[in-house]
PDB file of C-alpha atoms in Angstrom:
ATOM      1  CA  MET A 811      15.131  37.697 -22.027  1.00  0.00           C
ATOM      2  CA  GLN A 812      13.805  37.352 -25.620  1.00  0.00           C
ATOM      3  CA  PRO A 813      16.306  33.499 -26.270  1.00  0.00           C
ATOM      4  CA  MET A 814      14.409  32.142 -22.926  1.00  0.00           C
ATOM      5  CA  HIS A 815      10.850  33.361 -24.538  1.00  0.00           C
ATOM      6  CA  ILE A 816      11.949  31.309 -27.978  1.00  0.00           C
ATOM      7  CA  HIS A 817      12.912  27.976 -26.158  1.00  0.00           C
ATOM      8  CA  ILE A 818       9.260  28.454 -23.995  1.00  0.00           C
ATOM      9  CA  ILE A 819       7.568  28.591 -26.972  1.00  0.00           C
ATOM     10  CA  LEU A 820       8.890  25.624 -28.591  1.00  0.00           C
ATOM     11  CA  LEU A 821       8.828  23.252 -24.937  1.00  0.00           C
ATOM     12  CA  THR A 822       4.886  24.215 -25.097  1.00  0.00           C
ATOM     13  CA  SER A 823       2.570  21.137 -25.494  1.00  0.00           C
ATOM     14  CA  LYS A 824       1.299  22.868 -28.732  1.00  0.00           C
ATOM     15  CA  HIS A 825       4.446  22.332 -30.202  1.00  0.00           C
ATOM     16  CA  THR A 826       5.223  18.785 -28.599  1.00  0.00           C
ATOM     17  CA  ARG A 827       4.781  16.744 -31.999  1.00  0.00           C
ATOM     18  CA  TYR A 828       7.125  19.286 -33.696  1.00  0.00           C
ATOM     19  CA  TYR A 829       9.610  19.191 -30.971  1.00  0.00           C
ATOM     20  CA  LEU A 830       9.904  15.202 -30.624  1.00  0.00           C
ATOM     21  CA  THR A 831      10.005  15.256 -34.611  1.00  0.00           C
ATOM     22  CA  LEU A 832      13.043  17.045 -34.067  1.00  0.00           C
ATOM     23  CA  LEU A 833      14.165  15.162 -31.603  1.00  0.00           C
ATOM     24  CA  THR A 834      14.326  11.978 -33.394  1.00  0.00           C
ATOM     25  CA  PHE A 835      15.724  13.320 -36.589  1.00  0.00           C
ATOM     26  CA  ILE A 836      18.839  14.320 -34.867  1.00  0.00           C
ATOM     27  CA  PHE A 837      18.917  10.726 -32.932  1.00  0.00           C
ATOM     28  CA  LEU A 838      18.886   9.556 -36.602  1.00  0.00           C
ATOM     29  CA  LEU A 839      21.880  11.914 -37.380  1.00  0.00           C
ATOM     30  CA  PHE A 840      24.247  11.580 -34.185  1.00  0.00           C
ATOM     31  CA  PRO A 841      26.275   8.333 -35.118  1.00  0.00           C
ATOM     32  CA  THR A 842      28.280  11.060 -37.296  1.00  0.00           C
ATOM     33  CA  SER A 843      28.589  13.845 -34.467  1.00  0.00           C
ATOM     34  CA  THR A 844      32.010  12.792 -33.125  1.00  0.00           C
ATOM     35  CA  TYR A 845      34.580  15.024 -32.092  1.00  0.00           C
ATOM     36  CA  SER A 846      38.674  13.680 -31.538  1.00  0.00           C
ATOM     37  CA  GLN A 847      40.988  14.346 -28.805  1.00  0.00           C
ATOM     38  CA  ALA A 848      37.937  15.655 -26.601  1.00  0.00           C
ATOM     39  CA  PRO A 849      38.595  14.592 -22.726  1.00  0.00           C
ATOM     40  CA  THR A 850      35.697  13.788 -20.706  1.00  0.00           C
ATOM     41  CA  HIS A 851      35.534  15.383 -16.832  1.00  0.00           C
ATOM     42  CA  PRO A 852      33.817  12.873 -14.505  1.00  0.00           C
ATOM     43  CA  TRP A 853      32.087  15.583 -12.329  1.00  0.00           C
ATOM     44  CA  TYR A 854      29.800  18.179 -13.503  1.00  0.00           C
ATOM     45  CA  ILE A 855      27.184  20.675 -12.110  1.00  0.00           C
ATOM     46  CA  GLY A 856      24.250  22.406 -13.496  1.00  0.00           C
ATOM     47  CA  ARG A 857      22.170  25.256 -13.897  1.00  0.00           C
ATOM     48  CA  GLU A 858      17.837  24.546 -15.123  1.00  0.00           C
ATOM     49  CA  PHE A 859      15.061  26.619 -16.228  1.00  0.00           C
ATOM     50  CA  CYS A 860      12.012  24.657 -16.709  1.00  0.00           C
ATOM     51  CA  ILE A 861       8.062  25.497 -17.423  1.00  0.00           C
ATOM     52  CA  PRO A 862       6.469  22.851 -15.461  1.00  0.00           C
ATOM     53  CA  ILE A 863       2.753  21.732 -16.634  1.00  0.00           C
ATOM     54  CA  PHE A 864       0.834  20.038 -13.554  1.00  0.00           C
ATOM     55  CA  TYR A 865      -2.001  17.662 -14.509  1.00  0.00           C
ATOM     56  CA  GLY A 866      -4.652  16.609 -11.431  1.00  0.00           C
ATOM     57  CA  ASN A 867      -7.896  17.899  -9.828  1.00  0.00           C
ATOM     58  CA  LEU A 868      -6.589  21.273 -11.020  1.00  0.00           C
ATOM     59  CA  LYS A 869      -4.110  21.410 -14.498  1.00  0.00           C
ATOM     60  CA  THR A 870      -1.917  24.105 -15.254  1.00  0.00           C
ATOM     61  CA  GLN A 871      -3.611  26.308 -17.869  1.00  0.00           C
ATOM     62  CA  LEU A 872      -0.683  28.456 -19.570  1.00  0.00           C
ATOM     63  CA  LYS A 873      -2.519  30.817 -21.008  1.00  0.00           C
ATOM     64  CA  ASP A 874      -3.693  31.846 -17.266  1.00  0.00           C
ATOM     65  CA  GLN A 875      -0.176  32.280 -15.793  1.00  0.00           C
ATOM     66  CA  GLN A 876       0.488  35.516 -14.987  1.00  0.00           C
ATOM     67  CA  PRO A 877       3.715  35.728 -14.357  1.00  0.00           C
ATOM     68  CA  ILE A 878       4.289  32.499 -16.239  1.00  0.00           C
ATOM     69  CA  SER A 879       5.105  28.984 -13.890  1.00  0.00           C
ATOM     70  CA  LEU A 880       8.808  28.403 -13.561  1.00  0.00           C
ATOM     71  CA  GLN A 881      10.752  25.560 -12.178  1.00  0.00           C
ATOM     72  CA  TYR A 882      14.648  26.289 -11.291  1.00  0.00           C
ATOM     73  CA  GLY A 883      16.968  23.692 -10.862  1.00  0.00           C
ATOM     74  CA  LEU A 884      20.673  22.994  -9.904  1.00  0.00           C
ATOM     75  CA  SER A 885      21.968  19.557 -10.344  1.00  0.00           C
ATOM     76  CA  ALA A 886      25.574  18.130 -10.033  1.00  0.00           C
ATOM     77  CA  GLY A 887      26.507  14.586 -11.245  1.00  0.00           C
ATOM     78  CA  TYR A 888      29.101  12.008 -11.558  1.00  0.00           C
ATOM     79  CA  LYS A 889      30.019   9.802 -14.596  1.00  0.00           C
ATOM     80  CA  LEU A 890      30.626   6.471 -13.227  1.00  0.00           C
ATOM     81  CA  HIS A 891      30.727   4.433 -16.398  1.00  0.00           C
ATOM     82  CA  ARG A 892      30.612   5.892 -20.610  1.00  0.00           C
ATOM     83  CA  LEU A 893      27.164   4.272 -20.213  1.00  0.00           C
ATOM     84  CA  PHE A 894      25.703   6.350 -16.988  1.00  0.00           C
ATOM     85  CA  ASP A 895      26.270   8.918 -14.756  1.00  0.00           C
ATOM     86  CA  LEU A 896      24.210   9.429 -10.757  1.00  0.00           C
ATOM     87  CA  GLU A 897      23.155  12.347 -10.339  1.00  0.00           C
ATOM     88  CA  LEU A 898      21.251  14.782  -7.036  1.00  0.00           C
ATOM     89  CA  SER A 899      19.310  17.356  -8.261  1.00  0.00           C
ATOM     90  CA  ILE A 900      17.163  20.215  -6.138  1.00  0.00           C
ATOM     91  CA  ASP A 901      14.339  21.953  -7.733  1.00  0.00           C
ATOM     92  CA  TYR A 902      11.983  24.447  -6.565  1.00  0.00           C
ATOM     93  CA  GLY A 903       9.064  26.612  -8.483  1.00  0.00           C
ATOM     94  CA  SER A 904       5.643  27.398  -8.557  1.00  0.00           C
ATOM     95  CA  SER A 905       2.259  27.164 -10.744  1.00  0.00           C
ATOM     96  CA  ARG A 906      -0.989  28.475 -10.798  1.00  0.00           C
ATOM     97  CA  LEU A 907      -3.493  25.976 -11.316  1.00  0.00           C
ATOM     98  CA  THR A 908      -6.843  26.065 -12.035  1.00  0.00           C
ATOM     99  CA  ALA A 909      -9.832  23.539 -13.591  1.00  0.00           C
ATOM    100  CA  ARG A 910     -10.505  21.863 -16.549  1.00  0.00           C
ATOM    101  CA  THR A 911     -14.229  23.746 -18.714  1.00  0.00           C
ATOM    102  CA  ALA A 912     -15.511  20.187 -18.441  1.00  0.00           C
ATOM    103  CA  ASP A 913     -15.055  20.313 -14.471  1.00  0.00           C
ATOM    104  CA  TYR A 914     -16.687  23.580 -13.757  1.00  0.00           C
ATOM    105  CA  GLY A 915     -20.024  21.896 -13.069  1.00  0.00           C
ATOM    106  CA  TYR A 916     -18.300  20.507  -9.440  1.00  0.00           C
ATOM    107  CA  SER A 917     -18.103  22.249  -6.286  1.00  0.00           C
ATOM    108  CA  LEU A 918     -15.394  22.512  -3.589  1.00  0.00           C
ATOM    109  CA  ASP A 919     -16.319  23.667   0.166  1.00  0.00           C
ATOM    110  CA  LYS A 920     -14.056  25.174   3.212  1.00  0.00           C
ATOM    111  CA  HIS A 921     -12.649  21.554   3.798  1.00  0.00           C
ATOM    112  CA  GLY A 922     -11.531  20.993   0.517  1.00  0.00           C
ATOM    113  CA  GLU A 923     -13.826  17.956  -0.457  1.00  0.00           C
ATOM    114  CA  THR A 924     -15.241  18.095  -3.766  1.00  0.00           C
ATOM    115  CA  TYR A 925     -18.860  17.394  -4.667  1.00  0.00           C
ATOM    116  CA  PRO A 926     -19.950  16.441  -8.376  1.00  0.00           C
ATOM    117  CA  THR A 927     -22.739  19.427  -8.444  1.00  0.00           C
ATOM    118  CA  VAL A 928     -22.963  22.862  -7.582  1.00  0.00           C
ATOM    119  CA  GLN A 929     -24.494  23.237  -3.963  1.00  0.00           C
ATOM    120  CA  THR A 930     -26.774  25.944  -2.764  1.00  0.00           C
ATOM    121  CA  SER A 931     -24.166  26.845   0.420  1.00  0.00           C
ATOM    122  CA  GLY A 932     -20.990  26.684   2.024  1.00  0.00           C
ATOM    123  CA  THR A 933     -19.271  26.034  -1.725  1.00  0.00           C
ATOM    124  CA  VAL A 934     -18.092  27.319  -4.585  1.00  0.00           C
ATOM    125  CA  PRO A 935     -17.894  26.075  -8.362  1.00  0.00           C
ATOM    126  CA  TYR A 936     -14.721  24.879  -9.970  1.00  0.00           C
ATOM    127  CA  SER A 937     -14.510  27.565 -12.206  1.00  0.00           C
ATOM    128  CA  GLN A 938     -14.486  30.441  -9.793  1.00  0.00           C
ATOM    129  CA  ILE A 939     -11.444  28.737  -7.831  1.00  0.00           C
ATOM    130  CA  TYR A 940      -7.607  28.192  -8.807  1.00  0.00           C
ATOM    131  CA  SER A 941      -4.389  27.107  -6.537  1.00  0.00           C
ATOM    132  CA  LEU A 942      -1.445  28.909  -5.618  1.00  0.00           C
ATOM    133  CA  LEU A 943       1.437  25.705  -5.930  1.00  0.00           C
ATOM    134  CA  LYS A 944       4.482  26.103  -4.590  1.00  0.00           C
ATOM    135  CA  TYR A 945       6.959  23.212  -4.398  1.00  0.00           C
ATOM    136  CA  ALA A 946      10.876  22.192  -3.662  1.00  0.00           C
ATOM    137  CA  GLY A 947      12.423  18.671  -4.027  1.00  0.00           C
ATOM    138  CA  VAL A 948      15.422  16.638  -4.274  1.00  0.00           C
ATOM    139  CA  GLY A 949      15.832  13.934  -6.820  1.00  0.00           C
ATOM    140  CA  LEU A 950      18.151  10.818  -7.466  1.00  0.00           C
ATOM    141  CA  HIS A 951      18.332  10.319 -11.246  1.00  0.00           C
ATOM    142  CA  ALA A 952      20.644   8.072 -13.307  1.00  0.00           C
ATOM    143  CA  PRO A 953      20.854   9.094 -17.188  1.00  0.00           C
ATOM    144  CA  PHE A 954      21.525   6.668 -19.885  1.00  0.00           C
ATOM    145  CA  ASN A 955      23.659   7.580 -22.721  1.00  0.00           C
ATOM    146  CA  LEU A 956      22.023   5.875 -25.391  1.00  0.00           C
ATOM    147  CA  ASN A 957      24.610   6.781 -27.976  1.00  0.00           C
ATOM    148  CA  ARG A 958      26.744   4.939 -26.210  1.00  0.00           C
ATOM    149  CA  LEU A 959      24.140   1.605 -25.621  1.00  0.00           C
ATOM    150  CA  PHE A 960      23.700   1.493 -29.466  1.00  0.00           C
ATOM    151  CA  PHE A 961      26.722   2.547 -31.130  1.00  0.00           C
ATOM    152  CA  HIS A 962      30.418   1.592 -29.743  1.00  0.00           C
ATOM    153  CA  ARG A 963      32.733   4.434 -31.204  1.00  0.00           C
ATOM    154  CA  PRO A 964      35.984   5.090 -28.810  1.00  0.00           C
ATOM    155  CA  LYS A 965      35.588   8.867 -29.541  1.00  0.00           C
ATOM    156  CA  PRO A 966      33.207  11.032 -27.463  1.00  0.00           C
ATOM    157  CA  TYR A 967      30.443  12.364 -29.056  1.00  0.00           C
ATOM    158  CA  ARG A 968      29.345  16.181 -29.621  1.00  0.00           C
ATOM    159  CA  LEU A 969      25.819  15.212 -29.397  1.00  0.00           C
ATOM    160  CA  SER A 970      24.347  13.024 -26.915  1.00  0.00           C
ATOM    161  CA  PHE A 971      20.976  11.640 -26.388  1.00  0.00           C
ATOM    162  CA  LEU A 972      20.171  10.373 -22.652  1.00  0.00           C
ATOM    163  CA  LEU A 973      17.057   8.744 -20.930  1.00  0.00           C
ATOM    164  CA  SER A 974      17.171   9.296 -17.287  1.00  0.00           C
ATOM    165  CA  PRO A 975      14.611   8.025 -14.533  1.00  0.00           C
ATOM    166  CA  GLY A 976      14.303   9.262 -11.675  1.00  0.00           C
ATOM    167  CA  ILE A 977      13.089   9.358  -7.927  1.00  0.00           C
ATOM    168  CA  PHE A 978      12.176  12.174  -5.913  1.00  0.00           C
ATOM    169  CA  VAL A 979      10.592  13.848  -2.288  1.00  0.00           C
ATOM    170  CA  ASN A 980       8.912  17.041  -2.847  1.00  0.00           C
ATOM    171  CA  ARG A 981       7.281  19.092  -1.113  1.00  0.00           C
ATOM    172  CA  TYR A 982       4.113  21.013  -2.153  1.00  0.00           C
ATOM    173  CA  LYS A 983       2.712  23.705  -0.567  1.00  0.00           C
ATOM    174  CA  SER A 984      -0.981  24.933  -1.781  1.00  0.00           C
ATOM    175  CA  LYS A 985      -3.148  27.988  -1.077  1.00  0.00           C
ATOM    176  CA  ILE A 986      -6.981  27.692  -2.746  1.00  0.00           C
ATOM    177  CA  ARG A 987      -8.001  31.650  -3.856  1.00  0.00           C
ATOM    178  CA  LEU A 988     -11.242  32.956  -5.239  1.00  0.00           C
ATOM    179  CA  LYS A 989     -10.021  34.398  -9.213  1.00  0.00           C
ATOM    180  CA  TYR A 990     -12.253  37.171  -9.156  1.00  0.00           C
ATOM    181  CA  SER A 991     -11.663  38.999  -5.620  1.00  0.00           C
ATOM    182  CA  HIS A 992      -8.265  36.721  -5.156  1.00  0.00           C
ATOM    183  CA  GLN A 993      -9.354  35.803  -1.371  1.00  0.00           C
ATOM    184  CA  THR A 994      -8.070  32.784   0.121  1.00  0.00           C
ATOM    185  CA  TRP A 995     -10.779  30.149   0.594  1.00  0.00           C
ATOM    186  CA  LEU A 996      -8.963  27.248   1.926  1.00  0.00           C
ATOM    187  CA  SER A 997      -5.863  27.744   4.461  1.00  0.00           C
ATOM    188  CA  PRO A 998      -2.474  26.771   2.891  1.00  0.00           C
ATOM    189  CA  GLN A 999      -1.794  23.368   3.147  1.00  0.00           C
ATOM    190  CA  VAL A1000       1.412  21.650   2.919  1.00  0.00           C
ATOM    191  CA  HIS A1001       1.589  17.884   1.365  1.00  0.00           C
ATOM    192  CA  TRP A1002       5.021  15.520   0.885  1.00  0.00           C
ATOM    193  CA  SER A1003       4.970  13.574  -2.034  1.00  0.00           C
ATOM    194  CA  PHE A1004       7.633  10.442  -2.910  1.00  0.00           C
ATOM    195  CA  ASP A1005       7.434  10.547  -7.051  1.00  0.00           C
ATOM    196  CA  LEU A1006       8.931   8.467  -9.356  1.00  0.00           C
ATOM    197  CA  GLY A1007       9.870  10.320 -13.232  1.00  0.00           C
ATOM    198  CA  ILE A1008      11.979   9.934 -16.720  1.00  0.00           C
ATOM    199  CA  ASP A1009      12.845  12.210 -18.534  1.00  0.00           C
ATOM    200  CA  LEU A1010      14.667  12.588 -22.482  1.00  0.00           C
ATOM    201  CA  LEU A1011      17.815  14.775 -22.520  1.00  0.00           C
ATOM    202  CA  LEU A1012      19.672  16.030 -25.774  1.00  0.00           C
ATOM    203  CA  ARG A1013      22.759  16.972 -24.469  1.00  0.00           C
ATOM    204  CA  TYR A1014      25.327  18.630 -26.459  1.00  0.00           C
ATOM    205  CA  ASN A1015      29.093  19.719 -26.055  1.00  0.00           C
ATOM    206  CA  LEU A1016      29.725  23.642 -26.600  1.00  0.00           C
ATOM    207  CA  SER A1017      33.457  23.420 -25.275  1.00  0.00           C
ATOM    208  CA  LYS A1018      35.226  21.018 -23.264  1.00  0.00           C
ATOM    209  CA  ARG A1019      33.852  22.434 -20.049  1.00  0.00           C
ATOM    210  CA  ILE A1020      30.664  23.220 -21.121  1.00  0.00           C
ATOM    211  CA  ASP A1021      27.597  21.533 -22.177  1.00  0.00           C
ATOM    212  CA  PHE A1022      23.942  22.901 -23.314  1.00  0.00           C
ATOM    213  CA  GLN A1023      20.818  20.584 -22.625  1.00  0.00           C
ATOM    214  CA  LEU A1024      17.512  20.325 -23.638  1.00  0.00           C
ATOM    215  CA  ARG A1025      14.768  18.331 -21.246  1.00  0.00           C
ATOM    216  CA  SER A1026      11.647  16.705 -21.481  1.00  0.00           C
ATOM    217  CA  GLY A1027      10.033  14.353 -19.153  1.00  0.00           C
ATOM    218  CA  ILE A1028       6.782  13.477 -16.877  1.00  0.00           C
ATOM    219  CA  LYS A1029       6.719  12.546 -12.952  1.00  0.00           C
ATOM    220  CA  TYR A1030       3.826  10.463 -11.379  1.00  0.00           C
ATOM    221  CA  ILE A1031       2.747  12.532  -8.461  1.00  0.00           C
ATOM    222  CA  SER A1032       1.835   9.974  -5.669  1.00  0.00           C
ATOM    223  CA  ASN A1033      -0.002  12.393  -3.313  1.00  0.00           C
ATOM    224  CA  LYS A1034      -3.248  13.120  -4.740  1.00  0.00           C
ATOM    225  CA  LYS A1035      -3.749  16.250  -2.534  1.00  0.00           C
ATOM    226  CA  SER A1036      -0.682  17.974  -3.897  1.00  0.00           C
ATOM    227  CA  ASP A1037      -3.048  20.761  -5.495  1.00  0.00           C
ATOM    228  CA  GLY A1038      -4.838  21.524  -2.278  1.00  0.00           C
ATOM    229  CA  LEU A1039      -8.416  19.542  -2.741  1.00  0.00           C
ATOM    230  CA  SER A1040      -8.439  16.336  -0.012  1.00  0.00           C
ATOM    231  CA  THR A1041     -10.517  14.767  -2.582  1.00  0.00           C
ATOM    232  CA  PRO A1042      -9.400  12.954  -5.672  1.00  0.00           C
ATOM    233  CA  SER A1043     -12.334  12.853  -8.164  1.00  0.00           C
ATOM    234  CA  PRO A1044     -12.996  14.205 -10.397  1.00  0.00           C
ATOM    235  CA  HIS A1045      -9.175  12.766 -11.808  1.00  0.00           C
ATOM    236  CA  ASN A1046      -7.393   9.820 -10.200  1.00  0.00           C
ATOM    237  CA  THR A1047      -4.201  10.734 -11.536  1.00  0.00           C
ATOM    238  CA  SER A1048      -1.651  13.295 -10.659  1.00  0.00           C
ATOM    239  CA  TYR A1049       1.605  14.081 -12.693  1.00  0.00           C
ATOM    240  CA  ALA A1050       3.905  16.847 -13.891  1.00  0.00           C
ATOM    241  CA  TRP A1051       5.041  17.500 -17.156  1.00  0.00           C
ATOM    242  CA  THR A1052       8.161  19.258 -17.546  1.00  0.00           C
ATOM    243  CA  SER A1053      10.502  21.059 -20.451  1.00  0.00           C
ATOM    244  CA  GLY A1054      13.387  23.248 -19.918  1.00  0.00           C
ATOM    245  CA  ILE A1055      17.130  24.262 -20.653  1.00  0.00           C
ATOM    246  CA  SER A1056      20.105  23.755 -18.829  1.00  0.00           C
ATOM    247  CA  LEU A1057      23.927  24.662 -18.845  1.00  0.00           C
ATOM    248  CA  LEU A1058      26.573  22.170 -17.409  1.00  0.00           C
ATOM    249  CA  TYR A1059      29.613  22.664 -16.372  1.00  0.00           C
ATOM    250  CA  LYS A1060      32.091  19.417 -16.306  1.00  0.00           C
ATOM    251  CA  PHE A1061      35.261  19.397 -14.028  1.00  0.00           C
ATOM    252  CA  GLY A1062      38.013  17.117 -12.434  1.00  0.00           C
ATOM    253  CA  LYS A1063      40.612  14.349 -13.128  1.00  0.00           C
ATOM    254  CA  LYS A1064      40.060  13.991 -16.954  1.00  0.00           C
ATOM    255  CA  ARG A1065      39.017  10.179 -17.961  1.00  0.00           C
ATOM    256  CA  LEU A1066      38.739   8.614 -21.055  1.00  0.00           C
ATOM    257  CA  PHE A1067      35.465   6.002 -21.544  1.00  0.00           C
TER     258      PHE A1067
END
């Protein structure tokens, strides 16, 4: 479990600028990161572990996560061309969402409606609630290999940098509870959402069959009720930022691109 803890620390928002700086530095070096006689297998499957951070009416506060928010994923892909792949993913996870300190003055009633001030009865302030969010979804991705896009070398790269846009269909199940008594304030709600996202991928070839991958990306959530609140105020945009690690296993008939 210790290696996972190390990656979790590196991928939290506090270290974002250092993480991106490291990726940029590696990106500048990768033209020399080639190896010879390495076959390319067109098919691959992967297993991923991520940390999700949700932003909306309520937000994932990493310091409040007990246990920590985690997302698990499975993926299957096919190399259509030397420049890009086509990939299908299945993700599921959970997170605990709480209000920002600046929003503690808002209140919530039994129907999920938000009020700009604390009401005298029938409501609770944002400071006293949290949302248990569980979700699952399917995504379709098209990772573009930036190595191949900007540098034309016949030999495959051991280190690859990819940009991966994607579309998703997600199911969000949320339950609003009171912080101190853990009693349910709102009944569990289920919302479906059609989401759009984009990821940056750093993929390293460990062997002819195994790749190690770092991923960080953002996903726009179209359904503003995904966190359990019926009104979009005080925040009108919902999105999730995820960062994680995965292992990919390549197989199939050998093809060179």
